[in-house]
Short mmCIF file of N, CA and C in Angstrom, two decimals:
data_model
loop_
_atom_site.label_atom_id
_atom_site.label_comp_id
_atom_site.label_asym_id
_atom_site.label_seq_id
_atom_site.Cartn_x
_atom_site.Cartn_y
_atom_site.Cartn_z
N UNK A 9 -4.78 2.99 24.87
CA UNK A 9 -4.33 3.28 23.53
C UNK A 9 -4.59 4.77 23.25
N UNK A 10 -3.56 5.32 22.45
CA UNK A 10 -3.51 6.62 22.19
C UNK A 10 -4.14 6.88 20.74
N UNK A 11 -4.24 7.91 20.02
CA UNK A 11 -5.17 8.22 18.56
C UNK A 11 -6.34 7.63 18.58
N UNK A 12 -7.25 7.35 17.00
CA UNK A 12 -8.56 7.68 17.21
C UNK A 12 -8.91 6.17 17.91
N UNK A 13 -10.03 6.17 18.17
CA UNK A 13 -11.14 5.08 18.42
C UNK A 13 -11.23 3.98 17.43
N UNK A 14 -12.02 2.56 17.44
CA UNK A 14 -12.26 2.28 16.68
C UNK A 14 -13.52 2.72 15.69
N UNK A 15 -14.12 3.59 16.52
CA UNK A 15 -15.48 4.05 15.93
C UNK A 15 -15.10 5.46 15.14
N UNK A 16 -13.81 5.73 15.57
CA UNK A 16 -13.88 6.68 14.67
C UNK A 16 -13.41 7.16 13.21
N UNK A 17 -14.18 7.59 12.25
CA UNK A 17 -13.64 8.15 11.13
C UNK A 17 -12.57 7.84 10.60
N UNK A 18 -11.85 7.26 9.85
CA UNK A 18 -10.55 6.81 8.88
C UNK A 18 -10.22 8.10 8.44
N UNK A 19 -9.49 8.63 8.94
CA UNK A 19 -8.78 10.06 8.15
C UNK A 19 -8.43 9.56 6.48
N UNK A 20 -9.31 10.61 5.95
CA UNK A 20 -8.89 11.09 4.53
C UNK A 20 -7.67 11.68 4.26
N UNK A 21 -6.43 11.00 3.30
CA UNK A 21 -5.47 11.58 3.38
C UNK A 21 -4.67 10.97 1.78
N UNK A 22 -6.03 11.62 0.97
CA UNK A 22 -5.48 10.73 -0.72
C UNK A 22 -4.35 12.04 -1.15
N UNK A 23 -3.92 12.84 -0.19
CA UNK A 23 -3.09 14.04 -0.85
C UNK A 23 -1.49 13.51 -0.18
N UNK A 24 -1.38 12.09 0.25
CA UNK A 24 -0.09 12.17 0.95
C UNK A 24 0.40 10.77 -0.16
N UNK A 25 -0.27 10.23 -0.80
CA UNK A 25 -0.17 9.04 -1.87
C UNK A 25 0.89 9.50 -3.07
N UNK A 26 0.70 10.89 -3.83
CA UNK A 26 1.68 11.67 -4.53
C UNK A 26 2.87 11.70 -4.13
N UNK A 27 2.91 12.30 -2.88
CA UNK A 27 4.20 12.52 -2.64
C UNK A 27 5.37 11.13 -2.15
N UNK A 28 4.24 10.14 -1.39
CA UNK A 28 5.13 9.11 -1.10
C UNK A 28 5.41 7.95 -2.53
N UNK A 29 4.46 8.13 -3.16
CA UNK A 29 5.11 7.46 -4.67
C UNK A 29 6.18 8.11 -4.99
N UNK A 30 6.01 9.57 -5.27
CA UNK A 30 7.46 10.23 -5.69
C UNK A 30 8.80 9.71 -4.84
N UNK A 31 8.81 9.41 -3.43
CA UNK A 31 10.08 9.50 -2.88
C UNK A 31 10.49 7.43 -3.31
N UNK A 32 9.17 6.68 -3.14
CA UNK A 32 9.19 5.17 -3.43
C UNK A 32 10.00 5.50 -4.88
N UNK A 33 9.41 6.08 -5.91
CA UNK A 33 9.89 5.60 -6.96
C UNK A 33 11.63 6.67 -7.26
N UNK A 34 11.86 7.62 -6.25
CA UNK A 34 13.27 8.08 -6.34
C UNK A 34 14.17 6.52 -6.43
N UNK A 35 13.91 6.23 -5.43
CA UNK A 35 14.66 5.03 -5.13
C UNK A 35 14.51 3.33 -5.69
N UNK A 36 13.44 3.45 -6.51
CA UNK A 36 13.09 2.41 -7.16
C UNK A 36 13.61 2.52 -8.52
N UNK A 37 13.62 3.29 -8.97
CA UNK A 37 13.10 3.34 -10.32
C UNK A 37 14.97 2.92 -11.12
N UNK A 38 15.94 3.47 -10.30
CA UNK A 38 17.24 3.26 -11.52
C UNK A 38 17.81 1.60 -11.79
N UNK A 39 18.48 1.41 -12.82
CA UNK A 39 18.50 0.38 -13.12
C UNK A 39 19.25 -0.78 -12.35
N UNK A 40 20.23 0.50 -11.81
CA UNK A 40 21.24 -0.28 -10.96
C UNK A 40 20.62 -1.32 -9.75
N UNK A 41 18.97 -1.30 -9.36
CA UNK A 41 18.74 -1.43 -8.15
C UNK A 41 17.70 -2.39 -8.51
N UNK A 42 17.33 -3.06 -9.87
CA UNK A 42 15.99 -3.64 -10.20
C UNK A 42 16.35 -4.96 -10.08
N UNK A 43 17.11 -5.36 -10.00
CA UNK A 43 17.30 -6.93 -10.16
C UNK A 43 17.97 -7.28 -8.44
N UNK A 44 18.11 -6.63 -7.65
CA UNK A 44 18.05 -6.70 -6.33
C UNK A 44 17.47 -7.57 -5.54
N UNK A 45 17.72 -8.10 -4.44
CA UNK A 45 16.99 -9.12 -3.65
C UNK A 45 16.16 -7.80 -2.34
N UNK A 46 14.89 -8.77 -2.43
CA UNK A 46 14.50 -7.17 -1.10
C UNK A 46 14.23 -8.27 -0.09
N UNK A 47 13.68 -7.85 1.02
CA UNK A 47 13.36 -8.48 2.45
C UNK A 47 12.05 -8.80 2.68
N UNK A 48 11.35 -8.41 1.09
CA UNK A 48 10.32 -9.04 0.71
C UNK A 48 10.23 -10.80 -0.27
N UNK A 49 10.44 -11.58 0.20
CA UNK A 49 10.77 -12.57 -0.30
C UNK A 49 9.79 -13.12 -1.12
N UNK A 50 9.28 -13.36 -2.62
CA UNK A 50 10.57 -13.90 -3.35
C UNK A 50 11.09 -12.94 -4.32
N UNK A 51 10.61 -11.61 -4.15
CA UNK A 51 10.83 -10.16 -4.62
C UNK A 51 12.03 -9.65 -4.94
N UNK A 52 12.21 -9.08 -6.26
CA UNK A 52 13.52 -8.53 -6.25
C UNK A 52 12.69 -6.59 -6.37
N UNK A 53 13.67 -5.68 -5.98
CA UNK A 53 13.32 -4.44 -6.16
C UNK A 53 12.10 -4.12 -7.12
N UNK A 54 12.45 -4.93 -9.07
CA UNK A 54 11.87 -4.55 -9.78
C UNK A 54 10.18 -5.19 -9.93
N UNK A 55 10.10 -6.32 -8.78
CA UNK A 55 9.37 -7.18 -8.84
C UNK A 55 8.06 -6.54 -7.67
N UNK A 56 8.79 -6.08 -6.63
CA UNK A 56 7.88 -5.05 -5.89
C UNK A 56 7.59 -4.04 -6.28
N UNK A 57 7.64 -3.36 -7.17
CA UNK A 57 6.86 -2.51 -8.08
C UNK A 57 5.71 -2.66 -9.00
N UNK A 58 6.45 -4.24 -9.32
CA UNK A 58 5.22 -4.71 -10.48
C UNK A 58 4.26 -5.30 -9.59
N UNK A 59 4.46 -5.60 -7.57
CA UNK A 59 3.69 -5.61 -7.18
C UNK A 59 2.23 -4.89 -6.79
N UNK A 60 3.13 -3.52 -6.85
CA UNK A 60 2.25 -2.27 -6.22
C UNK A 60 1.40 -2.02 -7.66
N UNK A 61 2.13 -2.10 -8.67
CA UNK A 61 1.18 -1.85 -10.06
C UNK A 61 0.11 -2.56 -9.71
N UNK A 62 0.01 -3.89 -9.69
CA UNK A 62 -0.83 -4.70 -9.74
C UNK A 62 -1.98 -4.32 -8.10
N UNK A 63 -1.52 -3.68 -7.26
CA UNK A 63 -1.83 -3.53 -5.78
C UNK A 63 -3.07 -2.04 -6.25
N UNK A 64 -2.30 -1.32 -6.99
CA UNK A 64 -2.84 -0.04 -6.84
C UNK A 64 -4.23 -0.52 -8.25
N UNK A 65 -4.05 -1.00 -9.25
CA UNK A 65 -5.07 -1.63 -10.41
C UNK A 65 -6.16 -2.11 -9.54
N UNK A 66 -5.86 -3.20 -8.52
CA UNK A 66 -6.93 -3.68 -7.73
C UNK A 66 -8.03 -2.53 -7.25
N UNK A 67 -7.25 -1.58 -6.33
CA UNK A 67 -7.62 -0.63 -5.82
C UNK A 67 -8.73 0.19 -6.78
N UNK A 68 -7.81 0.69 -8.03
CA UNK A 68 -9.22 0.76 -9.15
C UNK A 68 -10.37 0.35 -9.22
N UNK A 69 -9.87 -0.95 -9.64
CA UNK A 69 -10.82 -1.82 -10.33
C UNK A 69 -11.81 -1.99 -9.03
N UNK A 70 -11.52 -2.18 -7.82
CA UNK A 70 -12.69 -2.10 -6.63
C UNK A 70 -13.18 -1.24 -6.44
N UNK A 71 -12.97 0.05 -6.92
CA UNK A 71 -13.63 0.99 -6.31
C UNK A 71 -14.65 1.56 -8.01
N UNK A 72 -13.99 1.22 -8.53
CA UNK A 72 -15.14 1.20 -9.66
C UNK A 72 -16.29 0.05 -9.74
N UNK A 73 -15.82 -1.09 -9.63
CA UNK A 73 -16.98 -2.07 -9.36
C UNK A 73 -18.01 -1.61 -8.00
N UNK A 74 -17.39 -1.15 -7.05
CA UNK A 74 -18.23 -0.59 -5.59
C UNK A 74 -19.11 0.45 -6.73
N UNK A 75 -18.86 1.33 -7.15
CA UNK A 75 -19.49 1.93 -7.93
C UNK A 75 -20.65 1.84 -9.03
N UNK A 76 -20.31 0.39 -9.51
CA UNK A 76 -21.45 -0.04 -10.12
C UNK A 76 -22.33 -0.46 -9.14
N UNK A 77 -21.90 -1.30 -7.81
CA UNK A 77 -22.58 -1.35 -7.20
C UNK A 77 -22.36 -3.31 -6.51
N UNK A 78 -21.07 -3.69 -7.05
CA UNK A 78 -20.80 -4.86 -6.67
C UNK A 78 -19.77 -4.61 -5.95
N UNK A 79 -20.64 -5.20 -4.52
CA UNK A 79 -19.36 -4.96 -3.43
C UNK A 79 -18.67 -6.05 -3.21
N UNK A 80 -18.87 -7.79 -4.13
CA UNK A 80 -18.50 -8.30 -3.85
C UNK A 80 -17.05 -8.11 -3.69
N UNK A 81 -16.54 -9.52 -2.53
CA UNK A 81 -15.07 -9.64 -2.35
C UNK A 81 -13.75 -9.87 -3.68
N UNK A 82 -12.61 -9.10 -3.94
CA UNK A 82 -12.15 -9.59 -5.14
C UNK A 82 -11.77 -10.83 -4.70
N UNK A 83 -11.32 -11.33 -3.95
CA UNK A 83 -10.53 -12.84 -3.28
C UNK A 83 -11.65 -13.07 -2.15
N UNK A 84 -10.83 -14.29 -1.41
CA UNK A 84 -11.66 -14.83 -0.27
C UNK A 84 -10.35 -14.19 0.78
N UNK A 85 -11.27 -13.85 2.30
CA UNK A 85 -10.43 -13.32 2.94
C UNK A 85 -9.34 -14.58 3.04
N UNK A 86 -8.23 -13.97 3.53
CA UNK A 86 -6.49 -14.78 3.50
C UNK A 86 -5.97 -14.82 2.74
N UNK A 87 -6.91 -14.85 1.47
CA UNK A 87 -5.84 -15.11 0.16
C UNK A 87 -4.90 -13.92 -0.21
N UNK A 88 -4.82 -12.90 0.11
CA UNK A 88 -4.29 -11.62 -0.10
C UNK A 88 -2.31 -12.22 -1.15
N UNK A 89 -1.82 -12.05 -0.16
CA UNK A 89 -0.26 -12.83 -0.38
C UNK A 89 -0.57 -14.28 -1.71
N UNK A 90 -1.15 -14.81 -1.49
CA UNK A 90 -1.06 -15.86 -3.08
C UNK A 90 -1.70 -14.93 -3.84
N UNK A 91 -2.72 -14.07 -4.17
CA UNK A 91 -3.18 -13.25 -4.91
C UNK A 91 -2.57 -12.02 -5.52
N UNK A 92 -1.29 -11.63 -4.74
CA UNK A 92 -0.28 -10.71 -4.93
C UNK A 92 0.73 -11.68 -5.91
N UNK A 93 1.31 -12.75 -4.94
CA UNK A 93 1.88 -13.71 -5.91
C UNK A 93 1.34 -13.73 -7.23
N UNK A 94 0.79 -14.50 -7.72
CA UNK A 94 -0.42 -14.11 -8.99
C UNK A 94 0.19 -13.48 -10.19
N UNK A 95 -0.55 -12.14 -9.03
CA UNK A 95 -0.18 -11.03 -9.64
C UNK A 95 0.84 -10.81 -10.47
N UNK A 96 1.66 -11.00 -9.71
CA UNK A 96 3.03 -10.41 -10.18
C UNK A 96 3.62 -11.41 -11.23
N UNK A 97 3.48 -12.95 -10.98
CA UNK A 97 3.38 -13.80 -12.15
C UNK A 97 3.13 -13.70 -13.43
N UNK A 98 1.76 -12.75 -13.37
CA UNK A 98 1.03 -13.21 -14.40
C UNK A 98 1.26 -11.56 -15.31
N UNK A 99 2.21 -10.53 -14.38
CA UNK A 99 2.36 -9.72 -14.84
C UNK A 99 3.51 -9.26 -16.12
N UNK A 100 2.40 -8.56 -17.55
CA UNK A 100 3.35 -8.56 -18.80
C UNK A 100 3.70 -7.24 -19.25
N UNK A 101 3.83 -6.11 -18.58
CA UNK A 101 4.13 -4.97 -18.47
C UNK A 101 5.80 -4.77 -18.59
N UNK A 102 6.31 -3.97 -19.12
CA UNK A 102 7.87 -3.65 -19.67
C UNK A 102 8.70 -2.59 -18.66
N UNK A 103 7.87 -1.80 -17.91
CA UNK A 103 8.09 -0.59 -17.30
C UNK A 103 7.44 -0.29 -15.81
N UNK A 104 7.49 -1.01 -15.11
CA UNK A 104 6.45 -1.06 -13.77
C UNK A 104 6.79 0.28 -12.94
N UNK A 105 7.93 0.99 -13.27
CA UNK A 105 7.82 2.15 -12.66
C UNK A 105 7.08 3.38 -13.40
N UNK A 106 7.18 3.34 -14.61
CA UNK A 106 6.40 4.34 -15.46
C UNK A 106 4.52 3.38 -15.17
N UNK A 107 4.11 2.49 -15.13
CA UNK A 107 3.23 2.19 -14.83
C UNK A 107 2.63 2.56 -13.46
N UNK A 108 3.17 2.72 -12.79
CA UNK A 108 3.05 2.44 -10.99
C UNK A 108 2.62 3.74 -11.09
N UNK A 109 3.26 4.73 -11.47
CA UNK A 109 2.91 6.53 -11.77
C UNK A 109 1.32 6.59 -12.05
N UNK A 110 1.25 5.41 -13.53
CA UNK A 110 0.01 6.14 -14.15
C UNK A 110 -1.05 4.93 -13.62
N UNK A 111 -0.83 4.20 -12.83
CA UNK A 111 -2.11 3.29 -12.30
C UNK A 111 -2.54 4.05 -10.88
N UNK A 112 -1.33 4.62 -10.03
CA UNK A 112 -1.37 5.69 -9.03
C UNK A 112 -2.30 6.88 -9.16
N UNK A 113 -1.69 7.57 -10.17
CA UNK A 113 -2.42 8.51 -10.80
C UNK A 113 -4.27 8.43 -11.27
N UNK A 114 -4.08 7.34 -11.59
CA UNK A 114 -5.58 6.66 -12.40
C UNK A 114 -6.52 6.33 -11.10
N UNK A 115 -5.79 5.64 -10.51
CA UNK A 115 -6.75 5.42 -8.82
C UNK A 115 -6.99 6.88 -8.11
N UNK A 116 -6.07 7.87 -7.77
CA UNK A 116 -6.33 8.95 -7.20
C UNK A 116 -7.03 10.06 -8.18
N UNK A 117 -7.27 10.13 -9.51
CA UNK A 117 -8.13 10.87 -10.22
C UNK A 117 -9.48 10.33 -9.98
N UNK A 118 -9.98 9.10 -9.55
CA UNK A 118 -11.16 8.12 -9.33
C UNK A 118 -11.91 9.00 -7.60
N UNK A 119 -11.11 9.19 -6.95
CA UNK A 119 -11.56 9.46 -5.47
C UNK A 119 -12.33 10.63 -5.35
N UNK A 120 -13.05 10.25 -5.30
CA UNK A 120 -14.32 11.72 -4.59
C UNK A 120 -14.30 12.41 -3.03
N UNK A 121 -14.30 11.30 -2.17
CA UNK A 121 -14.40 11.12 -0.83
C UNK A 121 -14.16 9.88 -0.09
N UNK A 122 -13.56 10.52 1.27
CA UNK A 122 -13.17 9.52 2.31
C UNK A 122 -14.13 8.24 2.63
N UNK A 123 -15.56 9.06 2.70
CA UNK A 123 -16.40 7.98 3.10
C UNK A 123 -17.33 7.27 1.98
N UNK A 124 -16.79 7.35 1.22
CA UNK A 124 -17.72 6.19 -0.17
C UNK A 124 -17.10 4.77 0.28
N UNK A 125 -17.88 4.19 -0.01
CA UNK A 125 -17.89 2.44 0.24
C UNK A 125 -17.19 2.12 -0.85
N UNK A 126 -15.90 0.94 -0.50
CA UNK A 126 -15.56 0.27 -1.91
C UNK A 126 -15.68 -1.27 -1.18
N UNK A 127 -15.84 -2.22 -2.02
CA UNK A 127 -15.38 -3.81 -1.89
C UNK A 127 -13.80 -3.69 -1.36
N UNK A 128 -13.81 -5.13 -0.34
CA UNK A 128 -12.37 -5.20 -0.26
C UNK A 128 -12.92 -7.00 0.46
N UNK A 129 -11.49 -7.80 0.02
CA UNK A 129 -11.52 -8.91 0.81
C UNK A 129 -12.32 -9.14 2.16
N UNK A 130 -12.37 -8.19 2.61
CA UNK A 130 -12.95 -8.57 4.45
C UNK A 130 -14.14 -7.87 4.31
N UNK A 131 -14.95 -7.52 3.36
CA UNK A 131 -15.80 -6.49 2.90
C UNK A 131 -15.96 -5.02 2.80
N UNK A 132 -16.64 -4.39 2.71
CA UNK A 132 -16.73 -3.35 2.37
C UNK A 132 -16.08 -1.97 2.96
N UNK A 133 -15.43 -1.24 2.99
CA UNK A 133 -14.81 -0.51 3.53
C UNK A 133 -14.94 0.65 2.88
N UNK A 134 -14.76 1.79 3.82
CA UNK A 134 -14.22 3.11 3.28
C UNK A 134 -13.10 3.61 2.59
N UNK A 135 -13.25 4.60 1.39
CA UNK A 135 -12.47 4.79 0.30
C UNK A 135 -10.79 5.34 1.54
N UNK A 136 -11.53 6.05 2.25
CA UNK A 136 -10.40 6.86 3.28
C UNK A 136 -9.53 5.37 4.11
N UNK A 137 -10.17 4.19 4.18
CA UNK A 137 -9.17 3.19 4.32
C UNK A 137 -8.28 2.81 3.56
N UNK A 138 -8.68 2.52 2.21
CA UNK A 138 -8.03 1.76 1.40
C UNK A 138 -6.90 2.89 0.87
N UNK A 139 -7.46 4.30 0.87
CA UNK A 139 -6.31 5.16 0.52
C UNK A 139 -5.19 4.89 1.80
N UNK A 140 -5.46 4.30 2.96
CA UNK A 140 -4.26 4.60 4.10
C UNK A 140 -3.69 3.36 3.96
N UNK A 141 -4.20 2.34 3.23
CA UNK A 141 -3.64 0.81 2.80
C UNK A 141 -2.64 0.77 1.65
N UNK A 142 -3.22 2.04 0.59
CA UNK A 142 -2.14 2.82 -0.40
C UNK A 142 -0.92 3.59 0.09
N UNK A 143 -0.96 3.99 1.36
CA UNK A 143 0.05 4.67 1.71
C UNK A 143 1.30 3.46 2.60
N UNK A 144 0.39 2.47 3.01
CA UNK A 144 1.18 2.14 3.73
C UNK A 144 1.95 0.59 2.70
N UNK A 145 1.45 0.41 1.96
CA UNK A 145 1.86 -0.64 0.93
C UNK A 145 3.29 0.71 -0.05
N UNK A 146 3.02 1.59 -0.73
CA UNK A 146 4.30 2.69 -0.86
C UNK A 146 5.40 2.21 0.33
N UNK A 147 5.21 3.14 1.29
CA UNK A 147 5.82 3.40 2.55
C UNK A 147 6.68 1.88 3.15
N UNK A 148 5.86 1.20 3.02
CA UNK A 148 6.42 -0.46 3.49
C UNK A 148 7.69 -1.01 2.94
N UNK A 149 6.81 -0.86 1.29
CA UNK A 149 7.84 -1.38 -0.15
C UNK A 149 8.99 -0.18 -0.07
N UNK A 150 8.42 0.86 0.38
CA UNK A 150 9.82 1.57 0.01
C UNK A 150 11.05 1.09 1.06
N UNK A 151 10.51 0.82 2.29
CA UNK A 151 11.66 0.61 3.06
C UNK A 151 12.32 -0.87 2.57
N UNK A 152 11.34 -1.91 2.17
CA UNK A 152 11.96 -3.01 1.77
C UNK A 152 12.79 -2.95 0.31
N UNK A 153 12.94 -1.95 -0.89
CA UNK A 153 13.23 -1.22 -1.71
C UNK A 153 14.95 -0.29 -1.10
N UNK A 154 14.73 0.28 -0.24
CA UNK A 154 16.03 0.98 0.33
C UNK A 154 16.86 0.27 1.04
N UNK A 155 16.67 -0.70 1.83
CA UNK A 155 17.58 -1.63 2.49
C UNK A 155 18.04 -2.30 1.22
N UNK A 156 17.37 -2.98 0.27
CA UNK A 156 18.09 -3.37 -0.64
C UNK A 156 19.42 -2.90 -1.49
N UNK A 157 19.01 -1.42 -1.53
CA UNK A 157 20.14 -0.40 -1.97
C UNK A 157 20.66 -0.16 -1.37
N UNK A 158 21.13 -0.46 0.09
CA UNK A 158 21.75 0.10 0.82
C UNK A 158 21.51 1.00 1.83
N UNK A 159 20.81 1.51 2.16
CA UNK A 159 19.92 2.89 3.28
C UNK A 159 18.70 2.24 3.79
N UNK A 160 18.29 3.44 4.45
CA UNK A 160 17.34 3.13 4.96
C UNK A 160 16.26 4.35 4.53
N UNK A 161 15.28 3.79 4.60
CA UNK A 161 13.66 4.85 4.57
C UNK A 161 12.75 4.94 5.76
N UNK A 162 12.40 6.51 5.73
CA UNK A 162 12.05 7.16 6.92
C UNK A 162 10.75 7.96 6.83
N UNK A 163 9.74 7.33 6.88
CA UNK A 163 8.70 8.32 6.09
C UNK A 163 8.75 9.81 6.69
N UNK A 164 7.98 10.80 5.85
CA UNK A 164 7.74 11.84 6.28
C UNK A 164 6.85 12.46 7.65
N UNK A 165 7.01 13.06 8.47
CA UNK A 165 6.37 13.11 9.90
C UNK A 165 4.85 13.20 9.73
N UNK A 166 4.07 13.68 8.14
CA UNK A 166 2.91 13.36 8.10
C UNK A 166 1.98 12.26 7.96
N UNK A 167 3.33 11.61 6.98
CA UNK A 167 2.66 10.24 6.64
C UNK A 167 2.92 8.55 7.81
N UNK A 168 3.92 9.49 8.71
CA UNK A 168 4.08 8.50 9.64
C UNK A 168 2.75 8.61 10.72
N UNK A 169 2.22 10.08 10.80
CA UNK A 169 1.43 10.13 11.61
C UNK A 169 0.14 9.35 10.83
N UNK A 170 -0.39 9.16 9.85
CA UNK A 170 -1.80 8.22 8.99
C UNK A 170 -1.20 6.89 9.71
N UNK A 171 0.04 6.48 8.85
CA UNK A 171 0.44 5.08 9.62
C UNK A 171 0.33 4.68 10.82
N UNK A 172 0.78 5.50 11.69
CA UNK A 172 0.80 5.24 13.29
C UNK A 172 -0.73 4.97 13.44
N UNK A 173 -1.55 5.42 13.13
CA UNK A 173 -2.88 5.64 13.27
C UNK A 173 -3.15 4.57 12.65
N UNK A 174 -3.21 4.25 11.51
CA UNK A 174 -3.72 3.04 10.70
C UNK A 174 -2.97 1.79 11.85
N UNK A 175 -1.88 1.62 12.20
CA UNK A 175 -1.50 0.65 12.96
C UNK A 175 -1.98 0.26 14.24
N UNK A 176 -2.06 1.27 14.77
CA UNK A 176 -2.75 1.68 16.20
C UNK A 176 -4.16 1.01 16.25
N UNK A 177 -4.93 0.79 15.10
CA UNK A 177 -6.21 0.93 15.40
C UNK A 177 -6.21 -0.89 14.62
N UNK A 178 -5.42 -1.51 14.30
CA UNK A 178 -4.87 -2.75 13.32
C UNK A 178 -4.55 -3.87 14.52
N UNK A 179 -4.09 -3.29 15.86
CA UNK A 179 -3.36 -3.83 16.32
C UNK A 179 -3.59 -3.61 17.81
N UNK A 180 -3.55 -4.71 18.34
CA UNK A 180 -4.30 -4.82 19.89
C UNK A 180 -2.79 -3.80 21.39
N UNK A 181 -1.82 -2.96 20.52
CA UNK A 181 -0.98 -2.56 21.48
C UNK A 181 -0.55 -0.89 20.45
N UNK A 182 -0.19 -0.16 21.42
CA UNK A 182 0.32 0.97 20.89
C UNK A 182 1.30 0.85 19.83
N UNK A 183 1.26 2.10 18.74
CA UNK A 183 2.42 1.88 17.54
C UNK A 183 2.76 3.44 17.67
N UNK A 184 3.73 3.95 18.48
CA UNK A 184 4.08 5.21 17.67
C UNK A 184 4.75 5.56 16.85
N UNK A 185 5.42 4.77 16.48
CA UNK A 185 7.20 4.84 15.55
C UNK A 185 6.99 4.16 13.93
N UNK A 186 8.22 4.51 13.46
CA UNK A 186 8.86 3.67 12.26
C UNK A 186 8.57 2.58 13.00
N UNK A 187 9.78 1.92 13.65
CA UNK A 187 10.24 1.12 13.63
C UNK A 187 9.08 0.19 13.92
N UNK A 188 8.27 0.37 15.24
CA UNK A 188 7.26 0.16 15.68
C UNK A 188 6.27 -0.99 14.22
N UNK A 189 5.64 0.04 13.50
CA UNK A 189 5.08 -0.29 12.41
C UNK A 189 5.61 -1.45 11.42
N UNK A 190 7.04 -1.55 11.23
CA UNK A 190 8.31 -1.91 10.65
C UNK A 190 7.93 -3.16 11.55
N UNK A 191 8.31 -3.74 12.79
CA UNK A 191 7.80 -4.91 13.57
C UNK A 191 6.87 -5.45 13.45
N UNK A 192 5.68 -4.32 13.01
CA UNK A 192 3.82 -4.88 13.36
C UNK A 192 4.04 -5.78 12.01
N UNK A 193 4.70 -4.93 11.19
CA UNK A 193 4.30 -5.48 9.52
C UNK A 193 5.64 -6.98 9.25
N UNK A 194 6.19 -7.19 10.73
CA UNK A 194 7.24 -8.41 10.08
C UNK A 194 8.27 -7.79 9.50
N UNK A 195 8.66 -7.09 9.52
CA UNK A 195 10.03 -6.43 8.99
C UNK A 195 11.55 -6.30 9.49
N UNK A 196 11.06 -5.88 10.79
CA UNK A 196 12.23 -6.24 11.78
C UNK A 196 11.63 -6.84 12.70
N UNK A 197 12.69 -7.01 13.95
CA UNK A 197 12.45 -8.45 15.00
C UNK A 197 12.33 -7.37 16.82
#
């Protein structure tokens, strides 16, 4: 296997989260595209947004509780997917793209450093993970978001390189690519 180790360091990379919201929500955000079916099933365009709202709030809310000092788990590991479900259920928000901005925003004004401990389902992890779990939940949704509209999404050569890396080290075989990643995550065949 090529890139880092498992022992090594989670690259810090909360400065690539801005820009890939901006290009997610180019393509999310018009009206023409919200009531859409995506390849995220049972998701329509506007519905994977109100996912990530709810995705990126978590992210908050754990890393502020790590902060008080409760690392407990928010779920039990597996539950992730019914807990997203949930989510998005139980979600009463009017605007999930003007939200998605300022819960984005609200999580990345929170970050100090790569290596602070937050809670997460499988336990405790580094802040520099969960930011590359932020990039790749954007990056994912956006491609399942653009096929819906018609195109396709291609991340940027920086943020493909965190991904490749985040995958690489996820996954018992090499990932260098889109597409690659796009397979690991069930997307294509």
């Amino acid at each position: 296997m090529t890139g880092p180790t498992p022992s090594d360091p989670w690259p810090y990379a909360a400065g690539l989260l801005g820009p890939e919201l901006d290009t997610y929500l180019a393509d999310a955000a018009p009206l023409s595209v919200q009531q859409l079916p995506t390849c995220c099933p049972p998701w329509t365009v506007r519905e994977v947004t109100v996912h990530l709202v709810c995705t990126f709030c978590r992210f908050y809310q754990m890393l502020s509780r790590g902060r008080a000092g409760d690392f407990a788990a928010p779920f039990e590991a597996g539950q992730l997917a019914t807990e997203n479900l949930k989510a998005v259920a139980a979600y009463q928000g009017t605007d999930p793209c003007s939200e998605l901005r300022a819960t984005v925003g609200t999580f990345c004004s929170a970050l100090r450093h790569g290596d602070e401990q937050m809670p997460h389902q499988l336990g405790p992890i580094p802040v520099a993970l969960q930011v590359l779990f932020g990039i790749n939940e954007l990056a994912i949704h956006h491609h399942d978001v653009a096929l819906a509209a018609g195109h396709e999404y291609q991340p940027p050569a920086q943020t493909l390189a965190m991904l490749t890396s985040l995958w690489q080290r996820r996954q018992s075989h090499e990932i260098t690519t889109w597409a690659g990643i796009l397979r690991a995550a069930g997307r294509t065949t």
